[in-house]
Structures are given as structure tokens and as C-alpha cells.
mmCIF file of C-alpha atoms in Angstrom:
data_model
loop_
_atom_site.group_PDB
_atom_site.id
_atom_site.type_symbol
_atom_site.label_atom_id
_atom_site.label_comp_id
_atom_site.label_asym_id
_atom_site.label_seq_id
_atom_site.Cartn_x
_atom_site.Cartn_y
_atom_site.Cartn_z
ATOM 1 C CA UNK A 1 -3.538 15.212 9.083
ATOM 2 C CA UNK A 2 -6.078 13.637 11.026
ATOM 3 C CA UNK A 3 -5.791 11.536 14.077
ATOM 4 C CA UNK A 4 -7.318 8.548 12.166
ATOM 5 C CA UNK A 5 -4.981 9.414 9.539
ATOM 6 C CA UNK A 6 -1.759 9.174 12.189
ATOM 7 C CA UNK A 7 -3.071 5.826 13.716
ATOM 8 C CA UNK A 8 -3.384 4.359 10.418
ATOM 9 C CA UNK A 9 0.043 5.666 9.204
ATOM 10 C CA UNK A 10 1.420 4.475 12.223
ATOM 11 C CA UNK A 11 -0.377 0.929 12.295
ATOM 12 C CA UNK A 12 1.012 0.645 8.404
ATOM 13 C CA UNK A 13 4.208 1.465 9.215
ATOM 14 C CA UNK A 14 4.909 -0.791 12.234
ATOM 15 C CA UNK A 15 3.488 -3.908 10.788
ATOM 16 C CA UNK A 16 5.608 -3.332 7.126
ATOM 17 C CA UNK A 17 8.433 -2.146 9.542
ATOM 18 C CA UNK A 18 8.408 -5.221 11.503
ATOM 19 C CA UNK A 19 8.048 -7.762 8.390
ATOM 20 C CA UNK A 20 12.028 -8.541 8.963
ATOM 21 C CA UNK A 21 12.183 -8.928 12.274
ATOM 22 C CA UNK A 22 9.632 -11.866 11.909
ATOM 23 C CA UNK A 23 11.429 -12.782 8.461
ATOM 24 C CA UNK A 24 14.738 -13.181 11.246
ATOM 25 C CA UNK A 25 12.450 -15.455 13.365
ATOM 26 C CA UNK A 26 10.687 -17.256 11.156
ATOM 27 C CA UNK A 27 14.276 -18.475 9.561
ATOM 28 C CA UNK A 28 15.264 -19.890 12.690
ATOM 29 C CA UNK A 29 12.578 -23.073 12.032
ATOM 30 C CA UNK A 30 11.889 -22.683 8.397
ATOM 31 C CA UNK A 31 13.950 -22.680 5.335
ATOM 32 C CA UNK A 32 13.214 -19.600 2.751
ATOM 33 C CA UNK A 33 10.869 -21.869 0.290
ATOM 34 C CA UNK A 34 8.658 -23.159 3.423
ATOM 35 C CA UNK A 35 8.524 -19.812 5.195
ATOM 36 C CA UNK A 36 7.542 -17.934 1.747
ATOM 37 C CA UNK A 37 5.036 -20.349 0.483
ATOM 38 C CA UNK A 38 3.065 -20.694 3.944
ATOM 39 C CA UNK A 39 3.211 -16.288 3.394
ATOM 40 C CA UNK A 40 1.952 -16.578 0.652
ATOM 41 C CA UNK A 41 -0.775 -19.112 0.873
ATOM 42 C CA UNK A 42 -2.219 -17.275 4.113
ATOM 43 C CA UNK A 43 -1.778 -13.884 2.516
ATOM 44 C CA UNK A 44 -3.863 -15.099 -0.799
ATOM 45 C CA UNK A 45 -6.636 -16.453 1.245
ATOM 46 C CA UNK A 46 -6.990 -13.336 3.970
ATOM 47 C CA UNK A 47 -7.208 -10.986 0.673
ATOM 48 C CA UNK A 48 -9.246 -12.650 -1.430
ATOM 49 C CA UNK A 49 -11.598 -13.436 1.543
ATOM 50 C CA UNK A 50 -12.201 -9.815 1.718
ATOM 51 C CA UNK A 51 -12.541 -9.256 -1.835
ATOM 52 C CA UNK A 52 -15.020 -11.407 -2.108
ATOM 53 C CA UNK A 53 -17.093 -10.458 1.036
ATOM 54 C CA UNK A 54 -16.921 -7.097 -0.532
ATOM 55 C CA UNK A 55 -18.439 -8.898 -4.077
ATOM 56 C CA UNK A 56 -15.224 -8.416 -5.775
ATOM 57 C CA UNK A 57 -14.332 -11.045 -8.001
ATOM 58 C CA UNK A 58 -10.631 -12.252 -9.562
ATOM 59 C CA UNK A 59 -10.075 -11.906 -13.399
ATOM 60 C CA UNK A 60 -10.650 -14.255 -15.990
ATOM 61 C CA UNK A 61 -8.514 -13.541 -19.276
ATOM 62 C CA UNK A 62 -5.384 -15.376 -19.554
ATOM 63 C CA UNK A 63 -3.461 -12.160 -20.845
ATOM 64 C CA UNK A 64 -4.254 -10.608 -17.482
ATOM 65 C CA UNK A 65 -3.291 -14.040 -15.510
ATOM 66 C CA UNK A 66 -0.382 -14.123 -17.406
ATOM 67 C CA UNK A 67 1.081 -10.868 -16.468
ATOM 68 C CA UNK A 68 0.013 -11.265 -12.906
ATOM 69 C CA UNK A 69 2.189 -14.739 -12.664
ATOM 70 C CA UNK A 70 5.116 -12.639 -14.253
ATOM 71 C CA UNK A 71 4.104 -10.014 -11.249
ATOM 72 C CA UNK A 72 4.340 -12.599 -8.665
ATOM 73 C CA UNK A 73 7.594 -14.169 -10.056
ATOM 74 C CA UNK A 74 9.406 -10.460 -9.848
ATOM 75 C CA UNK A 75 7.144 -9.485 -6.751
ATOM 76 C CA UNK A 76 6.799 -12.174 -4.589
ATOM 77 C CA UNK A 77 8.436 -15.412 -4.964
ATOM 78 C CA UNK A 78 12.170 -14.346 -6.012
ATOM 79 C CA UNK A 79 12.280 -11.234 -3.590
ATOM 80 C CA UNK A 80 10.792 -13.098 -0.801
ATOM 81 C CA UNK A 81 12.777 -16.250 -0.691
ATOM 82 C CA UNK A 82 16.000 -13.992 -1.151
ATOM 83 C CA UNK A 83 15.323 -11.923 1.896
ATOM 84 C CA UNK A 84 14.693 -14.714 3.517
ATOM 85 C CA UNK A 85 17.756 -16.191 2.129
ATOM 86 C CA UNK A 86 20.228 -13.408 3.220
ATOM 87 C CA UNK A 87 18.208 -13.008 7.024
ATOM 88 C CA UNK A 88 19.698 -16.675 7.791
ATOM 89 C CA UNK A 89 23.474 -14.646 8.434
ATOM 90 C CA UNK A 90 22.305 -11.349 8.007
ATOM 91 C CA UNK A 91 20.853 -8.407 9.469
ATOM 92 C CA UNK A 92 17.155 -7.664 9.401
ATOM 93 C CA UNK A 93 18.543 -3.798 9.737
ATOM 94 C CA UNK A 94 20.408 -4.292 7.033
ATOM 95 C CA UNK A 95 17.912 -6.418 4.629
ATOM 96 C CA UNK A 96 15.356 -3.328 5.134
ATOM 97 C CA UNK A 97 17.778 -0.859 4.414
ATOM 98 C CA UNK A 98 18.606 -2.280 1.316
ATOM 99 C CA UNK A 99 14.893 -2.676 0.281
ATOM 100 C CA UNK A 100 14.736 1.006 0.329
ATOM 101 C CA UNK A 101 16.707 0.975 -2.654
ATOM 102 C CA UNK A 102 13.534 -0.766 -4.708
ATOM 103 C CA UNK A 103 12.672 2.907 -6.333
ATOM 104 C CA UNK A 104 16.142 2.924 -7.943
ATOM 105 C CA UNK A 105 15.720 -0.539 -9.761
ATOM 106 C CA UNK A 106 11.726 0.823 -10.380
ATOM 107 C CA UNK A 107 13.218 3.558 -12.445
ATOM 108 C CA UNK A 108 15.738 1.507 -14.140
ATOM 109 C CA UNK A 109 13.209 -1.001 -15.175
ATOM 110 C CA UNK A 110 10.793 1.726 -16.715
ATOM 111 C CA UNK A 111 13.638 2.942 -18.568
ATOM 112 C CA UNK A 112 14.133 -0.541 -20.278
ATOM 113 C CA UNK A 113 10.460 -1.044 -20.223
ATOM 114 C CA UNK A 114 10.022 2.450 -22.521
ATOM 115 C CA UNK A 115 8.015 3.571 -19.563
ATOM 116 C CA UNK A 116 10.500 6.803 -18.370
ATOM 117 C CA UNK A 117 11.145 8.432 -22.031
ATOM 118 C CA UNK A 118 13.550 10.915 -19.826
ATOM 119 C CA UNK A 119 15.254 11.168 -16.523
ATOM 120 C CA UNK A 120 14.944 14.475 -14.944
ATOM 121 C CA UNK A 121 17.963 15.533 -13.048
ATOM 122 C CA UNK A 122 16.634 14.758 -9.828
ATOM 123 C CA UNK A 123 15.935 11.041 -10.895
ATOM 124 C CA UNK A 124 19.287 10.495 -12.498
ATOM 125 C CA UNK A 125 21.031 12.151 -8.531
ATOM 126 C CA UNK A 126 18.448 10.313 -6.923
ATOM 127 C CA UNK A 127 19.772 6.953 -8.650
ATOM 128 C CA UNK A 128 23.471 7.887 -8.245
ATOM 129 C CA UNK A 129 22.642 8.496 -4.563
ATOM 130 C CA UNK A 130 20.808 5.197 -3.960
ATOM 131 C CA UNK A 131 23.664 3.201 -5.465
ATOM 132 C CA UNK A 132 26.437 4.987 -3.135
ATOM 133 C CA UNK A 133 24.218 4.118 -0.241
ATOM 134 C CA UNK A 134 23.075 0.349 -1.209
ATOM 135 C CA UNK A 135 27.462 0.628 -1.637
ATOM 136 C CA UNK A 136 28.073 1.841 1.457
ATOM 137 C CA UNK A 137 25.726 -0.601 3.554
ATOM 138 C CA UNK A 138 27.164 -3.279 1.785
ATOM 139 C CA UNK A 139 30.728 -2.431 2.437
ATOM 140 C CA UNK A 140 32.782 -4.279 0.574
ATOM 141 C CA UNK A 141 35.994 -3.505 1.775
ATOM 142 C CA UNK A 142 35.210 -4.112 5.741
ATOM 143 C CA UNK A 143 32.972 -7.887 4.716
ATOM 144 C CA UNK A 144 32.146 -7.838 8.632
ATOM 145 C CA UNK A 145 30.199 -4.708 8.688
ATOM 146 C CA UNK A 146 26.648 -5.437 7.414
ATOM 147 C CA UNK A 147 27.179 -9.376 6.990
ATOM 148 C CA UNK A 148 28.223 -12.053 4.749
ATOM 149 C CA UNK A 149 28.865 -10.773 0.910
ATOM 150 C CA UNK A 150 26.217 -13.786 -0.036
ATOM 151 C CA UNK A 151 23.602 -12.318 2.166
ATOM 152 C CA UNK A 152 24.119 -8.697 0.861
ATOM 153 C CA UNK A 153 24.188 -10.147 -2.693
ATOM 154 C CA UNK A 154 20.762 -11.251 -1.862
ATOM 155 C CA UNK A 155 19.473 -8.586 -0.207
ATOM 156 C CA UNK A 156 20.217 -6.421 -3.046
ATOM 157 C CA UNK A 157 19.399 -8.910 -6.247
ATOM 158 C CA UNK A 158 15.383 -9.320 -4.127
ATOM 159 C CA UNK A 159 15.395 -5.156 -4.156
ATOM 160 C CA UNK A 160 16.313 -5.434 -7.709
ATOM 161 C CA UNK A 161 13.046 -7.709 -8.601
ATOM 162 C CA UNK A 162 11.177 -6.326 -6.418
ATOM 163 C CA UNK A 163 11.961 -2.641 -8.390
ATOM 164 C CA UNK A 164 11.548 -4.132 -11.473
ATOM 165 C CA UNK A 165 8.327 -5.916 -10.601
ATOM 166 C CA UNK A 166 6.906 -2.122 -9.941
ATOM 167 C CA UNK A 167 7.439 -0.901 -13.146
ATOM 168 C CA UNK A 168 6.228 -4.143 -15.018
ATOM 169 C CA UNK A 169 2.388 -3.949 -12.824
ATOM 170 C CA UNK A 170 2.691 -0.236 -14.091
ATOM 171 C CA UNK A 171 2.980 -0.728 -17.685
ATOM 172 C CA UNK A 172 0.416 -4.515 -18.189
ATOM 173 C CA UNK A 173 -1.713 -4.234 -15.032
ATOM 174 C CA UNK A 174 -2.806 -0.579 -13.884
ATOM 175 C CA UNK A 175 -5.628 0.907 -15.620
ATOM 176 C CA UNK A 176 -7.423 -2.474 -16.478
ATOM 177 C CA UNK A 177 -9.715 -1.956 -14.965
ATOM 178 C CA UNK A 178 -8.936 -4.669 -11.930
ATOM 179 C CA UNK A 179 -10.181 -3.898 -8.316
ATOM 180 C CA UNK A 180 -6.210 -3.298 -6.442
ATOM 181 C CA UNK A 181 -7.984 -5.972 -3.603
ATOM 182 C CA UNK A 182 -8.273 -8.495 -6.585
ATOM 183 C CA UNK A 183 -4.981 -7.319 -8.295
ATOM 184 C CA UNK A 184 -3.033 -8.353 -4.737
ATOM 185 C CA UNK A 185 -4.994 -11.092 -4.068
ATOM 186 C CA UNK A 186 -4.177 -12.741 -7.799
ATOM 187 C CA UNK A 187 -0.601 -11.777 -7.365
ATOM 188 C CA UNK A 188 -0.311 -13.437 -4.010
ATOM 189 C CA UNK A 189 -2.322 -16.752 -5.408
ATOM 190 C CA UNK A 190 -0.061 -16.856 -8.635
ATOM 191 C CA UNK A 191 3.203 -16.572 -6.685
ATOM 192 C CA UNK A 192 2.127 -19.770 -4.801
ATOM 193 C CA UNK A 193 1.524 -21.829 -6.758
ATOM 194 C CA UNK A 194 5.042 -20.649 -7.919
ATOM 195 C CA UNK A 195 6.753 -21.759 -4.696
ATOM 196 C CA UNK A 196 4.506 -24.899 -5.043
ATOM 197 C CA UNK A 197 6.329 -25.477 -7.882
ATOM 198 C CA UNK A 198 9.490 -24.747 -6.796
ATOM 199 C CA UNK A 199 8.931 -26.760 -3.006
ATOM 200 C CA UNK A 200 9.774 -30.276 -4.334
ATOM 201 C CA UNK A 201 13.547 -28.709 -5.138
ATOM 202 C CA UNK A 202 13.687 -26.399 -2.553
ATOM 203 C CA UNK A 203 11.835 -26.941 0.436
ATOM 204 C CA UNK A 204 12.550 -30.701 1.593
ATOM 205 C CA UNK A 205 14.827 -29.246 4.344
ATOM 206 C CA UNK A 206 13.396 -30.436 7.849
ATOM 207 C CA UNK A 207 11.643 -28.486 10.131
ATOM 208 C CA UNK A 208 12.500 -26.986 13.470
ATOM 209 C CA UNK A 209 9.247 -26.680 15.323
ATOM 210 C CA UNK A 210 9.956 -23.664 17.484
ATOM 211 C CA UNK A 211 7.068 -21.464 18.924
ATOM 212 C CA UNK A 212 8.346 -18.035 18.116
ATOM 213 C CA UNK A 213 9.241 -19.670 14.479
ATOM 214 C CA UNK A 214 5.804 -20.809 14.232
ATOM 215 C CA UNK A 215 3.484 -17.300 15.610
ATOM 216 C CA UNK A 216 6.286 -15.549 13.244
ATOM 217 C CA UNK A 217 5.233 -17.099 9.819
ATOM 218 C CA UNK A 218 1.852 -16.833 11.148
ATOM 219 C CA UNK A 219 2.353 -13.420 11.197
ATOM 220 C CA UNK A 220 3.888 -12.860 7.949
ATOM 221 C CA UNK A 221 0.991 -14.380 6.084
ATOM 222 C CA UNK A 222 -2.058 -13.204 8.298
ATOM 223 C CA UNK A 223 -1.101 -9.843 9.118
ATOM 224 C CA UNK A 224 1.888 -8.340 7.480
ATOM 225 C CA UNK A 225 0.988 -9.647 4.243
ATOM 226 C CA UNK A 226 -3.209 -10.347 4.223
ATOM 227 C CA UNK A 227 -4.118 -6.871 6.316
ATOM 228 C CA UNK A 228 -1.649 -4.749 5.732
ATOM 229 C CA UNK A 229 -2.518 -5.197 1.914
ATOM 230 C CA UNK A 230 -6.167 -3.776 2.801
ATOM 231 C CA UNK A 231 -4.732 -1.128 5.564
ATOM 232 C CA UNK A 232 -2.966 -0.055 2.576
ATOM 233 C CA UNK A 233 -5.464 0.428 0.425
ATOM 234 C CA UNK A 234 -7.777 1.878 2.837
ATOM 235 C CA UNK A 235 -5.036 4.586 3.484
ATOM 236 C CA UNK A 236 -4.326 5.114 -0.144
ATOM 237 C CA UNK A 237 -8.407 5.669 -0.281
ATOM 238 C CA UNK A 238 -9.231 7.870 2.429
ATOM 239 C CA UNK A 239 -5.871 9.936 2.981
ATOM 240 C CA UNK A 240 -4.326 10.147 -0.089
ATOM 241 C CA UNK A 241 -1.505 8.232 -2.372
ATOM 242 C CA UNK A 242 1.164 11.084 -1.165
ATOM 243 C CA UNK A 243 0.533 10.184 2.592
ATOM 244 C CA UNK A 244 0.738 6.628 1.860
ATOM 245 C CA UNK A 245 4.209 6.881 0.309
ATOM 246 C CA UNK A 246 5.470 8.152 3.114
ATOM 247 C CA UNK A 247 5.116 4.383 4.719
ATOM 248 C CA UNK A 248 8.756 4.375 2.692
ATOM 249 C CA UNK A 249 10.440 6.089 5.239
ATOM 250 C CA UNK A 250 8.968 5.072 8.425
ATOM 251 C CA UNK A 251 8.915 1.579 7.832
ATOM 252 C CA UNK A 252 12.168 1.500 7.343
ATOM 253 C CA UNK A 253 13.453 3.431 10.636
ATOM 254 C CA UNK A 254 11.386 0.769 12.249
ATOM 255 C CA UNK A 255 12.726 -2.311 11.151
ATOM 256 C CA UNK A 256 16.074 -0.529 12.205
ATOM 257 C CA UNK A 257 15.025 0.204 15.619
ATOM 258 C CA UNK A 258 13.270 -3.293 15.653
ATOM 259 C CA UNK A 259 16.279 -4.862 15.072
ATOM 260 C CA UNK A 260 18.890 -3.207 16.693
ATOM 261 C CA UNK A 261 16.602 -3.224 19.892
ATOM 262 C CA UNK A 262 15.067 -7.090 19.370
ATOM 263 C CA UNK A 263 17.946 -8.502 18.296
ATOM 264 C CA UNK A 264 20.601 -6.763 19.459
ATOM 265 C CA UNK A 265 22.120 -6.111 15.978
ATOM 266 C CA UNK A 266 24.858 -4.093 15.503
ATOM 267 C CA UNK A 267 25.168 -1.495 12.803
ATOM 268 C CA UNK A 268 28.395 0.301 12.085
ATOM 269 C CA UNK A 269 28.778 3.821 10.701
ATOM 270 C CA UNK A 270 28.388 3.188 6.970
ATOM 271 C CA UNK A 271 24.831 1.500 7.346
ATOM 272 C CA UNK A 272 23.527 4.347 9.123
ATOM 273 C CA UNK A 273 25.250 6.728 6.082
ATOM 274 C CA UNK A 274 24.121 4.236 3.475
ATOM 275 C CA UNK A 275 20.487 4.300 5.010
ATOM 276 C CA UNK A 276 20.160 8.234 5.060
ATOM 277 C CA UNK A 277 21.506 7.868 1.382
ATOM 278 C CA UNK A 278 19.117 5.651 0.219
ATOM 279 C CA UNK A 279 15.804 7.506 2.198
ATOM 280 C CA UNK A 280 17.365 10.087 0.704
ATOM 281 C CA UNK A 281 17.372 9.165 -3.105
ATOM 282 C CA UNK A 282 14.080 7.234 -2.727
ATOM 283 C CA UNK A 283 12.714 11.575 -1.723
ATOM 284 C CA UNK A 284 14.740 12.162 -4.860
ATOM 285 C CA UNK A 285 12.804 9.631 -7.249
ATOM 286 C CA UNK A 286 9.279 10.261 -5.461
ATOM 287 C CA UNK A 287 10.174 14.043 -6.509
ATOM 288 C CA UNK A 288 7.227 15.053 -9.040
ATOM 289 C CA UNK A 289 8.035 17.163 -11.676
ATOM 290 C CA UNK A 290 6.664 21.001 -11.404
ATOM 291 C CA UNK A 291 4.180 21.863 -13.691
ATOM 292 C CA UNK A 292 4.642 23.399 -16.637
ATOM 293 C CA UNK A 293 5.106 27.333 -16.935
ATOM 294 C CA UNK A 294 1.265 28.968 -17.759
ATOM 295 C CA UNK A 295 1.580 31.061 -20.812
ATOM 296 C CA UNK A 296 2.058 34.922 -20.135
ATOM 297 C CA UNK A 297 -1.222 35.687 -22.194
ATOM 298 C CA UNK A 298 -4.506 33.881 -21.916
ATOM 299 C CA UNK A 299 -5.422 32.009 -25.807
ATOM 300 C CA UNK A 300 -8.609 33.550 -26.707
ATOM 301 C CA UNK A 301 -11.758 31.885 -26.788
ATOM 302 C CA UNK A 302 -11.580 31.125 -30.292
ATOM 303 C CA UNK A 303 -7.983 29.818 -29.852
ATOM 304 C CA UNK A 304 -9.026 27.120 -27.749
ATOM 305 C CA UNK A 305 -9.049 23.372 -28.650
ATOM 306 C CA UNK A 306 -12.243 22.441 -29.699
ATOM 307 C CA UNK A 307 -14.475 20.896 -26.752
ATOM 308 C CA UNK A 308 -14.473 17.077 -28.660
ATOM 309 C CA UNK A 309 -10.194 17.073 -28.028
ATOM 310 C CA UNK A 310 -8.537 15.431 -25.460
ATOM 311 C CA UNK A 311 -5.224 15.909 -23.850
ATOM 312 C CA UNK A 312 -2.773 12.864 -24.574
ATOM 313 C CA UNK A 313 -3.115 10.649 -22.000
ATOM 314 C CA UNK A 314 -0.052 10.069 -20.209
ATOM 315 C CA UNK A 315 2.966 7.556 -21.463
ATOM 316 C CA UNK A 316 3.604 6.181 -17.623
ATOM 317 C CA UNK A 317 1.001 4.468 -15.757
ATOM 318 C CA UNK A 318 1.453 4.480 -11.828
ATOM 319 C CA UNK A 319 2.712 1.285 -10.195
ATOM 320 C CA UNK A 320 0.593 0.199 -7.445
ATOM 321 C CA UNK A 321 2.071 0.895 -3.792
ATOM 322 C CA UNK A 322 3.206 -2.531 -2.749
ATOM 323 C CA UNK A 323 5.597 -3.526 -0.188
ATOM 324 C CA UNK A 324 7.037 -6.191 0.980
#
């Protein structure tokens, strides 16, 4: 790889990596609701401010809209608000850990979706795998290892949507023909309005005006959710979806290291087991299938399909790559 390639890899990684320390910070002034829907709001405007610099323009049929609000609803608002939830006694460590896990609940959802018609043996170790390690972080028989069972509960029920929200942009939104810019920026304007929605019931709690609360949120919105969508995208463009997937990995050993290091948080044996479990099944699930076997004897000329044929098109669409 390049050394453009490295520096964007790395610049992806460490501001996706960090996104739970400032979730950690943020929580210490804000309540979930408020910290989510300022996010959001910022992260919508910095995206679709590019988008339309670039002469990109949102979509217009309700079908599309539609799906996109049922995207942001699995995506966005419920994942969000439920890491932010679990950060106000948990561990940051911990929270990205257990958003590692997101492939397993991607493959699940497929499956109900009619998406994944078969799971090849590596999927169905990969999934086993996963759930031991989301099992071991969470520890259930030692409650003081990771944190309180409510904020592991959440932890793991935002990885679930946030799977789940994967394989639903794979099977109604891919392939339409949307520009990915547009795509995130709709998602991220749909899910506020959600937590608009949801703010009169939710987010009433009083603020704690506290500066490193404050340039935290800030953060989330402008950078770790507004750039980091177009860093994305540019690395997807100009290096390659395989490089970009390795974000998986690295952003997750540093929001570990950012954690342990900026807050001091401890992190007994089994997270560290659980976490190599979990990068390990996501390498499992990732795992593309070899191709098939070429025939011993080349078909004759005559034998071959006729030039007007097509190959079936595929029955799974990729999801988009998308983090938190």
C-alpha cells in the first residue's frame, strides 16, 4: 500500500477508534437523547453540505425515504442512544469491543431477511466464535468485570441493530442507484428527526455545561460522524473496499488503547479473550468464499452461451461500510 493509503487508513481508524472515548465524555454533560440528536443534526448537515457542493442531490420517492427512516431507526437512533446509554457506567473499551460483534447480528439478519440462502462453515464458526467472545466480555458470572449487566445489555442490544441495520441497507437501498454521500446524508437527516421525535420523552434531563462535554459532542457530529463518512468513502474509492474493511480491526484496538490510557479503564482477562474472539470471528464472516473449481476441459466454441445471456445476477447485495 501506498503512503497516502496508510495516512488515510490511519486517519480513519483513529477518528472511528476514538468515537467512544468522546461518547464517555460527552455523557458526562449530556443525556443519550441530547448527545445523539446534536450527532446527528451536525453529522446530516457536514454530509449533505458536501454532497451538494459536489451537485449531488437527496432522493425523492417515498419508497426510498421510507426505507432510509427504517435505516436510521436500526442504524442510528437505537444504536446510538444505547451506547450512549451503557457509556454512563460502562467502559468505552468495553462498548467498542462489543460493537465488533455487529457482523454476527449482519449475518443473522440476512438470514431472516432471505439474503444468506446458506452459511458456509466459516460463517456458521465465525458466529459461534463471536457469541463466546461478546459472552466472555460480558461475563456474567464475575458482574464487576466489564460493568453493570444493564450497560452490557445495551452495549450488545445497539450491536444487534446496528447488524441488522447492515443487512436491511443491503437488501432495499444498494444498487438504487443513490450516490453513498446522499445515502449517509438521508440516513443521518431521517434519524433526526427521529430523536426529534423522541426528545420531548427523552431528553428533558438538564444540562451540565462542561467544556470537555461540550468540544466532545462537537466532535461526534463534525468529525467522527460528518468527515469520517466522506474519509470513508474516499478510501473505499481510491484504495479499495478490502482495505477499507480492515478499519474493523484497528478501530477497535484503538478505542481500547484510548480508553485504557485516557481513562484509566481497567480490563480484566476475559475482555481481552472476548476481544481477540470477536476480531477473530468478524475475519471469519469477512472470509469470501473461493471461487468455484474451472472445469478440467475448456467448452468449445459452439458450447458456449450465446453472447445475448447473462449470468444471474447475484441474490446478496453488499451492505454499505458504515460505522458507528
Amino acid at each position: 500500500m501506498s503512503k497516502a493509503t496508510y495516512a488515510r487508513l490511519a486517519a480513519r481508524s483513529l477518528i472511528w477508534g476514538s468515537v467512544f472515548l468522546w461518547i464517555k465524555i460527552a455523557g458526562y454533560g449530556f443525556s443519550p437523547v441530547q448527545m445523539v440528536l446534536i450527532r446527528l443534526a451536525l453529522g446530516a448537515v457536514v454530509i449533505l453540505a458536501i454532497g451538494y457542493a459536489r451537485g449531488l442531490r437527496l432522493p425523492k420517492e417515498r419508497a426510498v425515504w421510507g426505507h432510509l427512516t427504517v435505516a436510521a431507526l436500526l442504524g442510528n437512533a437505537i444504536p446510538w442512544t444505547l451506547y450512549a446509554e451503557g457509556e454512563i457506567e460502562g467502559s468505552s473499551s468495553v462498548a467498542a469491543v462489543v460493537n465488533g460483534s455487529a457482523p454476527i447480528w449482519t449475518l443473522a439478519a440476512a438470514l431472516l431477511l432471505g439474503q444468506e440462502k446458506r452459511v458456509s462453515g466459516f460463517k456458521a464458526g465465525g458466529v459461534l466464535l463471536g457469541l463466546g467472545g461478546t459472552a466472555l466480555i460480558a461475563s456474567p458470572w464475575n458482574a464487576s468485570s466489564a460493568g453493570t449487566g444493564w450497560s452490557i445489555l445495551c452495549f450488545v442490544l445497539g450491536s444487534i441493530s446496528f447488524g441488522a441495520s447492515f443487512a436491511y441497507m443491503g437488501g432495499f437501498l444498494v444498487g438504487k442507484g443513490i450516490p453513498p454521500l446522499m445515502l449517509a446524508g438521508g440516513q443521518l437527516g431521517a434519524a433526526t428527526v427521529l430523536l426529534l421525535v423522541a426528545f420531548p420523552f427523552l431528553g428533558l434531563q438538564s444540562v451540565t455545561w462542561r467544556t470537555d462535554s461540550v468540544v466532545s459532542v462537537l466532535v461526534l457530529g463534525v468529525v467522527c460522524t460528518g468527515l469520517a463518512a466522506l474519509l470513508n468513502f474516499e478510501l473505499i474509492i481510491k484504495d479499495g473496499a478490502t482495505v477499507a474493511s480492515t478499519v474493523t480491526y484497528l478501530m477497535t484496538a484503538v478505542a481500547v488503547v484510548l480508553g485504557a490510557v485516557v481513562l484509566r479503564e481497567p480490563l480484566g482477562w476475559t475482555v481481552w479473550l472476548g476481544a481477540v474472539a470477536v476480531l477473530a470471528a468478524t475475519g471469519l464472516l469477512r472470509r469470501k468464499p473461493r471461487p468455484a473449481a474451472e472445469e478440467e476441459k475448456t467448452p468449445a466454441p459452439a458450447a458456449r452461451p450465446a453472447p445475448e445471456e447473462k449470468a444471474p445476477e447475484p441474490a446478496v447485495r453488499p451492505a454499505p461500510e458504515v460505522r458507528t
